[in-house]
Every structure is written in structure tokens, then in C-alpha cells.
């Protein structure tokens, strides 16, 4: 059995209840909870961002919600980016290691 098939089988086994809302998100050879996003880094490690729709920051140690996609590394803030007049920002979050399939 190839690695992709094992992940697909796990996905089917763990997805209970609403089929449009699976309980896991594939993340490399590991997984994240349904309310997290996967961040895969250059060194091959995978982490789970605590946002259902998240943006992995280029510093490879933080993430932001997709609604505030600009990672201000110096200020450790997630910002709207661009010329948006809204100055809302939230602190960047640290992802947690992706969970093993077995």
C-alpha cells in the first residue's frame, strides 16, 4: 500500500458526521485537525497553523489567518497588507507539529 492510499484510508475512517467537514487535513505524511491549516517548510517538516484558513509566514515559525495575510515579521503581527485603510492586526501564531498518522 502506497503512502497516499494509507492517508486516504485514514481520512475516510476519521471523517465522521458531516462529509463536507472532514475531521483531519492531510499535511505531508502527517495530519492536522479540521480547524487548522498545514504549513510545510523547506526542511520537510510539517506544522499545523491554528486557523482553518491560514497563511504560513516566510519566517517558517508563525502563521496568520487568511483574512490578515501579511506577516509583519518585525512586529510579529498579521496585517491586511496592501493599501487597506483598516489598520486591524492580530498577533502572529506559532504552528504546532503535525500529528503522526499512526
XYZ file of C-alpha atoms in Angstrom:
102
model
C 0.000 0.000 0.000
C 1.476 3.369 -1.034
C 1.699 6.280 1.423
C -1.071 8.207 -0.321
C -3.507 5.301 -0.025
C -2.853 4.959 3.711
C -3.535 8.665 4.206
C -6.720 8.425 2.145
C -7.894 5.468 4.197
C -7.190 7.316 7.458
C -9.044 10.328 6.114
C -12.108 8.199 5.359
C -12.002 6.451 8.741
C -11.697 9.690 10.716
C -14.214 11.715 8.704
C -17.419 11.169 10.610
C -20.583 13.234 10.735
C -20.823 15.943 8.100
C -18.971 14.690 4.963
C -18.337 18.293 3.876
C -16.376 18.943 7.075
C -13.678 16.267 7.438
C -12.061 15.938 10.839
C -8.478 15.878 9.546
C -6.425 17.806 6.984
C -3.577 15.966 5.225
C -0.211 17.578 5.971
C 2.669 15.868 4.204
C 2.792 12.365 5.652
C 1.014 13.609 8.792
C -2.245 15.417 9.534
C -3.805 18.470 11.186
C -7.230 18.861 12.770
C -10.077 20.100 10.558
C -9.865 23.606 12.035
C -6.152 24.009 11.232
C -4.107 24.629 8.069
C -0.966 22.758 7.053
C 2.369 24.561 6.786
C 5.144 22.578 5.086
C 8.620 24.016 5.407
C 11.740 23.788 3.252
C 13.386 21.275 5.578
C 10.451 18.875 5.065
C 8.795 19.401 8.444
C 5.043 19.939 8.614
C 3.186 22.060 11.134
C -0.459 22.872 11.836
C -1.483 26.517 11.843
C -4.314 27.171 14.351
C -6.500 28.793 11.663
C -8.884 26.817 9.439
C -7.794 29.028 6.545
C -4.295 30.113 7.424
C -1.244 31.630 5.769
C 2.193 30.241 6.567
C 4.663 33.048 7.232
C 8.035 33.163 5.453
C 9.912 33.027 8.778
C 8.698 29.384 8.997
C 7.814 29.798 12.676
C 4.489 31.680 12.534
C 1.195 31.821 10.669
C -1.690 34.222 10.158
C -5.388 33.997 9.302
C -6.122 34.353 5.565
C -8.186 37.466 6.351
C -4.944 39.153 7.539
C -2.413 37.540 5.183
C 0.563 39.875 5.563
C 3.094 38.535 8.073
C 4.849 41.522 9.642
C 7.845 39.596 10.957
C 9.399 42.605 12.737
C 6.212 43.392 14.686
C 5.046 39.743 14.969
C 1.640 40.880 13.660
C -0.773 39.640 10.988
C -1.926 42.587 8.911
C -4.241 43.179 5.957
C -1.344 44.269 3.744
C -1.689 46.461 0.681
C -3.184 49.919 0.960
C -6.121 48.821 3.101
C -7.380 51.633 5.287
C -8.313 49.168 8.018
C -5.429 49.022 10.482
C -6.673 45.868 12.207
C -3.970 43.388 13.109
C -3.633 40.343 15.325
C -0.551 38.681 16.811
C 1.097 36.011 14.670
C 0.529 32.480 15.981
C 3.015 29.634 16.276
C 2.002 26.447 14.476
C 2.165 23.130 16.305
C 3.838 19.991 14.898
C 1.616 17.968 12.563
C 0.363 14.744 14.089
C 1.542 11.298 13.043
C -0.851 9.042 11.176
C -0.016 6.029 13.309
